[in-house]
Tab-separated table of N, CA and C and ligand atoms in Angstrom:
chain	number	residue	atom	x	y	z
A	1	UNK	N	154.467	-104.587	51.702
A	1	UNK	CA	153.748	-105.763	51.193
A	1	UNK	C	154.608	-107.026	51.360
A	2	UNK	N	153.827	-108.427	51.644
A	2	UNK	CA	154.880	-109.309	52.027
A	2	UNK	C	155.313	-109.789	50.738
A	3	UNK	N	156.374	-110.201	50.785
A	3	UNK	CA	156.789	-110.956	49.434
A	3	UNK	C	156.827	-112.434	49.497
A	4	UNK	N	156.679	-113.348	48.203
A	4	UNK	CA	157.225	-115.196	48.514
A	4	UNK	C	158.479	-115.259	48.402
A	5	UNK	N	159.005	-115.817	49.220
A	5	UNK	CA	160.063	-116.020	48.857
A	5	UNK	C	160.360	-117.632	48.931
A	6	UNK	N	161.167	-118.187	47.285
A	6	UNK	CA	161.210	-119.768	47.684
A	6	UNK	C	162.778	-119.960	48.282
A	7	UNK	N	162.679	-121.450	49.308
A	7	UNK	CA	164.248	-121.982	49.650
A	7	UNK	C	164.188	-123.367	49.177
A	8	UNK	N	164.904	-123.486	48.483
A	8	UNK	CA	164.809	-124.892	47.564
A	8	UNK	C	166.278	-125.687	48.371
A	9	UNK	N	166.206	-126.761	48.457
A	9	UNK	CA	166.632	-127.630	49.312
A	9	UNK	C	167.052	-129.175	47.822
A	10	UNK	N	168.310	-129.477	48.454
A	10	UNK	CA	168.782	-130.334	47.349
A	10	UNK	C	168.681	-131.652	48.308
A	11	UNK	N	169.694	-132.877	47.431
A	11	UNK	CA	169.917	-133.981	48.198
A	11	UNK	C	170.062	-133.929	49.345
A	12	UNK	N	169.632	-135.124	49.990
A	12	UNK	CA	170.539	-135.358	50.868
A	12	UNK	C	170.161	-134.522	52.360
A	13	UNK	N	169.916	-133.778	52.196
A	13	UNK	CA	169.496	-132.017	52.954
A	13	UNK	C	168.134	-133.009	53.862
A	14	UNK	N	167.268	-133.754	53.316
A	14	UNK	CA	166.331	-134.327	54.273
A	14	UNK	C	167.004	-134.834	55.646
A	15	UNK	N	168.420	-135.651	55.420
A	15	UNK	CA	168.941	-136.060	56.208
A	15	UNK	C	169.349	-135.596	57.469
A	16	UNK	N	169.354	-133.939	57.243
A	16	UNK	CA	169.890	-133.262	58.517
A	16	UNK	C	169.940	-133.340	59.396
A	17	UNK	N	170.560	-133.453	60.780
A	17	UNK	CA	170.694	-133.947	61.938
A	17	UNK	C	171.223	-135.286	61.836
A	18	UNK	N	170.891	-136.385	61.529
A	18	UNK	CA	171.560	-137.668	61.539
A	18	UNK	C	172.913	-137.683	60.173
A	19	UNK	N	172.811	-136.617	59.401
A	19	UNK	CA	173.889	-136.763	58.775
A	19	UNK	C	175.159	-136.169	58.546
A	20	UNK	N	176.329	-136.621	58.715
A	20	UNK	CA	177.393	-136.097	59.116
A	20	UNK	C	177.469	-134.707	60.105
A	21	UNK	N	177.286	-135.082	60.818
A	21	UNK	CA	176.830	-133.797	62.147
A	21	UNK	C	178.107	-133.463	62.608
A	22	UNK	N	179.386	-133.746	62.641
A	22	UNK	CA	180.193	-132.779	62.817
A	22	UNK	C	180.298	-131.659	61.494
A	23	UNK	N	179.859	-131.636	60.694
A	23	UNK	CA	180.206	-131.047	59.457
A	23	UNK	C	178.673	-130.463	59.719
A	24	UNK	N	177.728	-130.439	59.876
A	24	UNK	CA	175.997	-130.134	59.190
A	24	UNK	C	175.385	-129.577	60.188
A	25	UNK	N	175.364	-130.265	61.707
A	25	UNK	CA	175.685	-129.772	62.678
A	25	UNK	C	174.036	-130.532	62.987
A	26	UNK	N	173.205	-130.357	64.395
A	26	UNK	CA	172.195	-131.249	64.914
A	26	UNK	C	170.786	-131.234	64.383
A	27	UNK	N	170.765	-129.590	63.938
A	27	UNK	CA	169.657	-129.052	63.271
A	27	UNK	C	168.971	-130.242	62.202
A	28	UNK	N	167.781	-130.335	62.474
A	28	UNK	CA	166.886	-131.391	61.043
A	28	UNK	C	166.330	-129.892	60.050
A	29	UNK	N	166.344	-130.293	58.925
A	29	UNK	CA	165.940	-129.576	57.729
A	29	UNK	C	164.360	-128.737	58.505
A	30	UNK	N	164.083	-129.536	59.029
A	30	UNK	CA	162.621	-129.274	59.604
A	30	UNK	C	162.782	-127.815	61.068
A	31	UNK	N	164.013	-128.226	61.492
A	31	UNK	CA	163.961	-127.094	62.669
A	31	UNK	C	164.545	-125.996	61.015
A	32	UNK	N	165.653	-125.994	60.405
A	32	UNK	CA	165.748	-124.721	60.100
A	32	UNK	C	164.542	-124.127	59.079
A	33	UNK	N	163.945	-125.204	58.706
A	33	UNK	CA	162.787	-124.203	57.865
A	33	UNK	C	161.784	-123.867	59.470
A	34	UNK	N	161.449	-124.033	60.042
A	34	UNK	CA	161.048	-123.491	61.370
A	34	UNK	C	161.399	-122.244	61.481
A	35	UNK	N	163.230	-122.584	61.801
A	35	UNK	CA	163.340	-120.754	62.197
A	35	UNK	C	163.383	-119.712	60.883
A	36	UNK	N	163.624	-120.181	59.549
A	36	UNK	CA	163.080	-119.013	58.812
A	36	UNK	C	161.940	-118.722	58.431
A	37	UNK	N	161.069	-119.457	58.982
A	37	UNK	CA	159.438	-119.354	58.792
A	37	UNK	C	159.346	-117.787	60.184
A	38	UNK	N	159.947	-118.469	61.276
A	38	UNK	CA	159.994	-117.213	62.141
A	38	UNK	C	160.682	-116.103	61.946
A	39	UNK	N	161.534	-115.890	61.310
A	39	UNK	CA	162.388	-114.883	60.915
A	39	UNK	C	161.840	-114.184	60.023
A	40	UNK	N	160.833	-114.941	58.906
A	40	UNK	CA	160.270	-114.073	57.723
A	40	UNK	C	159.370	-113.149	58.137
A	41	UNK	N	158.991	-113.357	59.841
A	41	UNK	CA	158.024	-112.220	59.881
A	41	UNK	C	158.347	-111.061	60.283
A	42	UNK	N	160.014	-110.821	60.840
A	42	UNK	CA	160.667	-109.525	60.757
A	42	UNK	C	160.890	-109.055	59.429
A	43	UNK	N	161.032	-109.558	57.837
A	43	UNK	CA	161.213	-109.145	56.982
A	43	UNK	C	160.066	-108.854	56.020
A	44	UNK	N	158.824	-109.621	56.344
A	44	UNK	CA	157.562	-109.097	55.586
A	44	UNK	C	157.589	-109.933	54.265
A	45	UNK	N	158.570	-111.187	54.616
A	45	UNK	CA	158.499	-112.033	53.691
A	45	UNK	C	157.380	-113.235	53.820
A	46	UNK	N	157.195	-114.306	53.062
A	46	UNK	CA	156.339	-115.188	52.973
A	46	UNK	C	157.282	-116.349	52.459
A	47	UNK	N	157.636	-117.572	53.091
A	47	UNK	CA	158.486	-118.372	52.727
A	47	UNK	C	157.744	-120.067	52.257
A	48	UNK	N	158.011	-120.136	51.373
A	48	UNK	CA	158.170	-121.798	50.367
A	48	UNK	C	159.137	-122.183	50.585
A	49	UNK	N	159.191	-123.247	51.209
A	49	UNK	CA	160.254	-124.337	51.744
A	49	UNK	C	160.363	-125.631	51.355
A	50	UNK	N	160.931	-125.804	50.280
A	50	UNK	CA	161.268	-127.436	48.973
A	50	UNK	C	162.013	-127.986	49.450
A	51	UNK	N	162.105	-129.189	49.594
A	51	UNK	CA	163.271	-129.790	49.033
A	51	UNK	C	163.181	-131.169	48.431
A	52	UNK	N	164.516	-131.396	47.459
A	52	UNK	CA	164.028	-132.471	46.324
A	52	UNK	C	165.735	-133.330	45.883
A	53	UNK	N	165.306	-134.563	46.523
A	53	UNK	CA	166.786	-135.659	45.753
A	53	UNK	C	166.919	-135.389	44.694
A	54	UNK	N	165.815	-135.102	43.714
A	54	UNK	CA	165.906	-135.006	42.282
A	54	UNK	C	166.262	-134.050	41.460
A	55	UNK	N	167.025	-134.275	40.905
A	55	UNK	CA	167.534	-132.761	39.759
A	55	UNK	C	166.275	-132.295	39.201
A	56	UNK	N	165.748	-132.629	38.229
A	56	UNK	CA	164.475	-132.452	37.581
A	56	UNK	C	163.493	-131.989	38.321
A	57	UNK	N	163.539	-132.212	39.619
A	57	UNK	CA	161.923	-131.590	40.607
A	57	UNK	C	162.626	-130.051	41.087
A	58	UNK	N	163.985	-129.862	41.658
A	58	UNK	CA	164.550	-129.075	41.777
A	58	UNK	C	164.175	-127.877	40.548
A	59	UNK	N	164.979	-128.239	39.408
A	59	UNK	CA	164.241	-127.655	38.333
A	59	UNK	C	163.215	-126.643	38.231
A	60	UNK	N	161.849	-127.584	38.527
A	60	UNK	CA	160.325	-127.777	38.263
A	60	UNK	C	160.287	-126.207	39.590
A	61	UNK	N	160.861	-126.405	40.771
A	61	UNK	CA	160.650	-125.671	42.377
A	61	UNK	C	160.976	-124.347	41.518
A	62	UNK	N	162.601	-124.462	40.706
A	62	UNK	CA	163.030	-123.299	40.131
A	62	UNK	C	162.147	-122.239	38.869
A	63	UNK	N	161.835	-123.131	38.164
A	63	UNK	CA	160.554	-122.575	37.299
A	63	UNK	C	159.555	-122.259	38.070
A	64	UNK	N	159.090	-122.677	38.866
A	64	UNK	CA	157.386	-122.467	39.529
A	64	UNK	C	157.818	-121.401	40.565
A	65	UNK	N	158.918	-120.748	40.937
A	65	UNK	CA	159.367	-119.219	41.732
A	65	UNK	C	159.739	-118.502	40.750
A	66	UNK	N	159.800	-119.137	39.441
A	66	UNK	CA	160.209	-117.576	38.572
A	66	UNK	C	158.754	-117.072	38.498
A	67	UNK	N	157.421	-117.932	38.406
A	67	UNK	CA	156.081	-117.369	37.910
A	67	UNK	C	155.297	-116.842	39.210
A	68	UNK	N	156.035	-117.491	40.463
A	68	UNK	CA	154.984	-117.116	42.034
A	68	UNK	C	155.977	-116.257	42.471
A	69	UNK	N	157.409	-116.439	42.402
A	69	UNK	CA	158.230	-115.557	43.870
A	69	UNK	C	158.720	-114.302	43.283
A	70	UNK	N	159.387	-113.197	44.264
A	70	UNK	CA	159.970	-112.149	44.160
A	70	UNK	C	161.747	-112.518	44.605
A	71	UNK	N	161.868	-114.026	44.797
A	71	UNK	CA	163.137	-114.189	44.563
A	71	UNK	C	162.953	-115.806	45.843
A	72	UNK	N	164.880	-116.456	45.251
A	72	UNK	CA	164.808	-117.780	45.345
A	72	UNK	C	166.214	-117.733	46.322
A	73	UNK	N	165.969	-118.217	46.970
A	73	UNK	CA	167.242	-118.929	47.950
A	73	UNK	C	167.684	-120.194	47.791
A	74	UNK	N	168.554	-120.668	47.667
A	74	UNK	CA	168.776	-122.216	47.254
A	74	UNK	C	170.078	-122.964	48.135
A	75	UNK	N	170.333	-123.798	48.160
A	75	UNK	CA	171.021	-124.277	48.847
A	75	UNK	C	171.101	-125.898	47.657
A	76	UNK	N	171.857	-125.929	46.539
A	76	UNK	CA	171.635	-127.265	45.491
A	76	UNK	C	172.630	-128.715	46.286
A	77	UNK	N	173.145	-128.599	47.016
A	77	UNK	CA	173.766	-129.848	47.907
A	77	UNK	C	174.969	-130.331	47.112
A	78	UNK	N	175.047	-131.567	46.584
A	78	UNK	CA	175.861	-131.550	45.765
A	78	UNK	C	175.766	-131.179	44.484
A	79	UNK	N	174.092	-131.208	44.082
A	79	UNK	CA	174.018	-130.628	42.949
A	79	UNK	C	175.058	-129.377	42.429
A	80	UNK	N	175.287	-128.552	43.725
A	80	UNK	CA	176.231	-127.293	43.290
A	80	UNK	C	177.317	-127.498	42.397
A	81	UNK	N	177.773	-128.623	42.021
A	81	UNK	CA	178.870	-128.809	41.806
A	81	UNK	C	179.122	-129.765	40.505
A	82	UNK	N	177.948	-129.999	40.089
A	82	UNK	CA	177.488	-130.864	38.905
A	82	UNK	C	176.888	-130.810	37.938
A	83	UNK	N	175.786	-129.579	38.314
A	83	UNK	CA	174.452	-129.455	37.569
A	83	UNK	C	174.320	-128.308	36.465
A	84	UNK	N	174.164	-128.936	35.145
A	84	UNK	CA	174.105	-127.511	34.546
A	84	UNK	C	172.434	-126.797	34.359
A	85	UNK	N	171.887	-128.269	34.534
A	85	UNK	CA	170.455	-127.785	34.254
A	85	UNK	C	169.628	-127.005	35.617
A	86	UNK	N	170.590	-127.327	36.540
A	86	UNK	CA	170.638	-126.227	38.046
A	86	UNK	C	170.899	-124.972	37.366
A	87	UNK	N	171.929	-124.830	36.794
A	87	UNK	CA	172.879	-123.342	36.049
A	87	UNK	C	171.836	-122.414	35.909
A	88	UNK	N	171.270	-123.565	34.482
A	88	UNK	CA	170.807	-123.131	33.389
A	88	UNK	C	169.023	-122.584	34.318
A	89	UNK	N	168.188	-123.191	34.595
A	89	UNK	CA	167.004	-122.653	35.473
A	89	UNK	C	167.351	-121.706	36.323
A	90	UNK	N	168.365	-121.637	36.702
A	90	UNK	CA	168.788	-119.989	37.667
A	90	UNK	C	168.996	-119.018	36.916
A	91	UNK	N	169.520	-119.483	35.993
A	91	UNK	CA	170.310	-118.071	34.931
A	91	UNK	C	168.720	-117.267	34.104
A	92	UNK	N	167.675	-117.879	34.037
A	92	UNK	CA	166.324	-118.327	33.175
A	92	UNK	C	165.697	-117.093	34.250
A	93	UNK	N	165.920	-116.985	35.402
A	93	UNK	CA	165.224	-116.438	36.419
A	93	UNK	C	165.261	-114.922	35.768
A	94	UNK	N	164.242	-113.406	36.161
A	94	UNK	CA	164.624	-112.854	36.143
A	94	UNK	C	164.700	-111.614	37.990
A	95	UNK	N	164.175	-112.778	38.570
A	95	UNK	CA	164.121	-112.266	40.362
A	95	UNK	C	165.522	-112.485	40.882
A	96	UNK	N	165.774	-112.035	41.939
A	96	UNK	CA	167.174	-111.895	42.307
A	96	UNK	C	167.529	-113.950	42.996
A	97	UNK	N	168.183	-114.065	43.005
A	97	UNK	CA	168.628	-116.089	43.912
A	97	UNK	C	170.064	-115.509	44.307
A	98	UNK	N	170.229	-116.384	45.483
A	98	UNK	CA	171.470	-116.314	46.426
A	98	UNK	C	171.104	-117.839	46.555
A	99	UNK	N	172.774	-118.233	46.512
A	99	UNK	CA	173.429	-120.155	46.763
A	99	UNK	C	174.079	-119.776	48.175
A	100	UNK	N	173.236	-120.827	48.934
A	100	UNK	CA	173.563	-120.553	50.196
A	100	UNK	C	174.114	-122.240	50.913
A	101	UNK	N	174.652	-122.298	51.735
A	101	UNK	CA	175.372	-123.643	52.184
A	101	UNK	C	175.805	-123.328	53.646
A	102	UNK	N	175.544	-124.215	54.225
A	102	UNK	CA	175.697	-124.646	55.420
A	102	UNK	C	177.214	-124.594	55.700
A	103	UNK	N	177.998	-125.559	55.643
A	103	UNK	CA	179.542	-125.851	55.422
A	103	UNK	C	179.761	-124.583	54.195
A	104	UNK	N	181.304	-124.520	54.701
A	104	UNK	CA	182.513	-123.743	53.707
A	104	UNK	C	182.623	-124.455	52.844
A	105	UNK	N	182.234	-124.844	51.551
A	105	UNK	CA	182.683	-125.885	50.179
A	105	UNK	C	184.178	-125.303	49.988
A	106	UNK	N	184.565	-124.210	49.986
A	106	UNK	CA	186.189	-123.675	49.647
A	106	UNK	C	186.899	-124.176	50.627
A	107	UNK	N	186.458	-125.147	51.897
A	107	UNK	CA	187.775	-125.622	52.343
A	107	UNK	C	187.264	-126.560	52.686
A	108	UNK	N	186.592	-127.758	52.077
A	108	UNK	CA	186.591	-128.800	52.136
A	108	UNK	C	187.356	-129.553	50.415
A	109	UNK	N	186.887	-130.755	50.441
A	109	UNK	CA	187.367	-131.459	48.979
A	109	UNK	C	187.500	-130.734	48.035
A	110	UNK	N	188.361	-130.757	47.110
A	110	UNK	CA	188.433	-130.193	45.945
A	110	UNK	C	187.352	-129.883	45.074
A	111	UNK	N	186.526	-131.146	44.966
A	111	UNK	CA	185.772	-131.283	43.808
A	111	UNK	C	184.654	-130.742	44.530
A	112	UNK	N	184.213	-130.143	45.506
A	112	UNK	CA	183.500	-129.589	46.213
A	112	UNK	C	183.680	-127.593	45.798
A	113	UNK	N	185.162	-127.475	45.289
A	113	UNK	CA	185.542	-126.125	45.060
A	113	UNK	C	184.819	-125.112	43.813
A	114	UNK	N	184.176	-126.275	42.970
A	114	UNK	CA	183.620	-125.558	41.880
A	114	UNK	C	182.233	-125.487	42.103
A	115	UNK	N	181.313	-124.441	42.031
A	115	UNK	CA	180.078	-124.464	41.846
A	115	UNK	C	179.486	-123.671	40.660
A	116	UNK	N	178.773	-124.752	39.802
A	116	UNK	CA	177.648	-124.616	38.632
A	116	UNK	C	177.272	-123.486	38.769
A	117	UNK	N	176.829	-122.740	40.106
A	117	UNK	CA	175.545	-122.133	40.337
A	117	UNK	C	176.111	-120.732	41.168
A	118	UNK	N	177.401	-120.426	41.372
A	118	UNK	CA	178.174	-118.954	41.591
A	118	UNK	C	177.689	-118.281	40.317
A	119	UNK	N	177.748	-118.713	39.399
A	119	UNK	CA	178.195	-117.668	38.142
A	119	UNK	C	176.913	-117.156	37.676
A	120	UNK	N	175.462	-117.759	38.235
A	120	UNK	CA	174.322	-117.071	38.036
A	120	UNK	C	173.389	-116.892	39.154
A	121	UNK	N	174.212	-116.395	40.305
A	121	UNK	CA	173.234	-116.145	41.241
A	121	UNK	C	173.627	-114.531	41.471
A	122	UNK	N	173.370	-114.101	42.514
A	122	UNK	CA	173.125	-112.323	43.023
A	122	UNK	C	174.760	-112.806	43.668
A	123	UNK	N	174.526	-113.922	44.740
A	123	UNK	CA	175.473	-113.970	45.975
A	123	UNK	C	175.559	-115.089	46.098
A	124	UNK	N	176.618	-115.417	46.929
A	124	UNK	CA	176.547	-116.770	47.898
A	124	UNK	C	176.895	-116.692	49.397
A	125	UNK	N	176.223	-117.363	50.068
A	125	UNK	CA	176.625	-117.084	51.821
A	125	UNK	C	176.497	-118.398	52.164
A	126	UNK	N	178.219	-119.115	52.435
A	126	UNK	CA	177.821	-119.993	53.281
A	126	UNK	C	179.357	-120.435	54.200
A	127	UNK	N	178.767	-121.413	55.378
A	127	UNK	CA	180.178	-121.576	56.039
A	127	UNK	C	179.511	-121.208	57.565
A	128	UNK	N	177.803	-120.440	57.616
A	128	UNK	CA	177.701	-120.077	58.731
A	128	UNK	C	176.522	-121.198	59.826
A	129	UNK	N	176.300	-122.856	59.165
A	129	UNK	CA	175.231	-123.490	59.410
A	129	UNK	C	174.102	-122.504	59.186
A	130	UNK	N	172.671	-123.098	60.169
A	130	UNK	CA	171.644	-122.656	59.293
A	130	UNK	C	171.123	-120.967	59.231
A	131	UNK	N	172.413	-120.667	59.672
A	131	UNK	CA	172.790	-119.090	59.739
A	131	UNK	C	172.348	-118.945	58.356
A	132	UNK	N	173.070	-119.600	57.908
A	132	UNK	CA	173.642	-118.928	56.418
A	132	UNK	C	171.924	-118.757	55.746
A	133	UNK	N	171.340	-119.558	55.912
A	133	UNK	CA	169.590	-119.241	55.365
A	133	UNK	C	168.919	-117.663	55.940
A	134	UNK	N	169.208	-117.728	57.083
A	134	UNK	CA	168.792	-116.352	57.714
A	134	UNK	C	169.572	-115.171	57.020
A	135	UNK	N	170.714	-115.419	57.198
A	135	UNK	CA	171.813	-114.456	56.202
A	135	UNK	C	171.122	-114.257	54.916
A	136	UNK	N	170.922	-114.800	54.423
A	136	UNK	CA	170.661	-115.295	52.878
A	136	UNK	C	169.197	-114.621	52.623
A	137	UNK	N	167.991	-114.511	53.734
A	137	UNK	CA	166.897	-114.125	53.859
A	137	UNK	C	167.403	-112.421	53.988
A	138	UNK	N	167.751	-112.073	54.543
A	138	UNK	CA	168.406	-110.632	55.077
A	138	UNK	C	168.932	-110.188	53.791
A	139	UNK	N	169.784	-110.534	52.997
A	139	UNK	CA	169.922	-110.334	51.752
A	139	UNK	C	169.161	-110.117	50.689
A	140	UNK	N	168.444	-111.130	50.746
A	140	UNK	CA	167.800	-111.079	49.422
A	140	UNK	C	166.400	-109.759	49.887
A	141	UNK	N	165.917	-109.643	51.583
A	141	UNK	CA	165.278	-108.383	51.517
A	141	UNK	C	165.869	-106.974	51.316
A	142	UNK	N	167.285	-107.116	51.451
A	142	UNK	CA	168.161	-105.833	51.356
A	142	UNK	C	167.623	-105.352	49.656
A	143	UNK	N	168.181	-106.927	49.345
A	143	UNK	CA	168.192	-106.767	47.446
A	143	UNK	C	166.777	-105.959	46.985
A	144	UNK	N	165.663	-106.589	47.832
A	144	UNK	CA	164.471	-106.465	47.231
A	144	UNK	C	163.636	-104.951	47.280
A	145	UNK	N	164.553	-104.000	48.322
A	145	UNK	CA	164.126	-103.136	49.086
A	145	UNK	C	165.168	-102.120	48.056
A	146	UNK	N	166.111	-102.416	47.471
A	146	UNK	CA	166.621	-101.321	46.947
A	146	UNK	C	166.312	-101.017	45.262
B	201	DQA	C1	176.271	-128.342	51.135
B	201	DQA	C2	177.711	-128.502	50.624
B	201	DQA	C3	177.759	-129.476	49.465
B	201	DQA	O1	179.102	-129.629	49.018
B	201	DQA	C4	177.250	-130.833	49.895
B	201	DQA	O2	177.214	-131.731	48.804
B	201	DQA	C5	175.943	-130.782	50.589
B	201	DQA	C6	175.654	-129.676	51.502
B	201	DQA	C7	176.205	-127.447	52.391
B	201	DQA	O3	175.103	-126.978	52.689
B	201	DQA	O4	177.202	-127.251	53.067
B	201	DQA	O5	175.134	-131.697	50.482
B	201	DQA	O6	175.502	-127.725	50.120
């Protein structure tokens, strides 16, 4: 049976391709929800694809997959690193979420080193560009299948 699965998308993340592209790399937000729209149909998933500048709508994406999805992929931008009310709506969940990121945050800036949102997710996968979403999809069907 297929499952929903949501990918919630933080700041900034609209920008993709024109923004800092040695670091983010050419891809627009729009090609990688593309290729996991194609990828979900090797996994029998069904994908919701958000994204929101706003803490509070973020939120709202996170509540409205605890009542529709069988689990949440996220990627919070800088939110990762700030947000408790990010924390706190993940921790609220009872479906499996993986924090997923494009860039390595552990070897960039410091203040980039802490994330809100490790301590209540399944996993985190990132460091591989928009790998890391596909990764992250592969996971969470591993999770869902066992
Ligand atoms: C990011 C890493 C964050 O530190 C940063 O604020 C982002 C993107 C990533 O995908 O690598 O906006 O989440």
């Amino acid at each position: 049976m297929t499952k929903i699965i949501y990918i919630i998308n933080g700041p900034n993340l609209n920008l993709l391709g024109n923004r800092e592209t040695e670091i983010y790399g050419q891809s627009t937000l729009n090609d990688i929800e593309n290729k996991c729209k194609e990828y979900s149909k090797n996994l029998c998933l069904d994908i919701v694809f958000k994204q929101s500048n706003i803490e509070g709508e973020i939120v709202n994406f996170i509540q409205e997959a605890g009542n529709k999805a069988s689990g949440v992929i996220i990627n919070p931008a800088a939110y990762t690193h700030t947000s408790v009310a990010i924390h706190d709506a993940l921790k609220s969940l009872i479906v499996p979420s993986i924090e997923i990121h494009l860039s390595q945050p552990a070897k960039r800036e410091s203040f980039r080193h802490k994330s809100f949102v490790a301590e209540v997710v399944n996993g985190t996968i990132s460091g591989f560009g928009p790998n890391s979403y596909l990764l992250a999809m592969k996971a969470i069907d591993d999770l869902l299948k066992s």
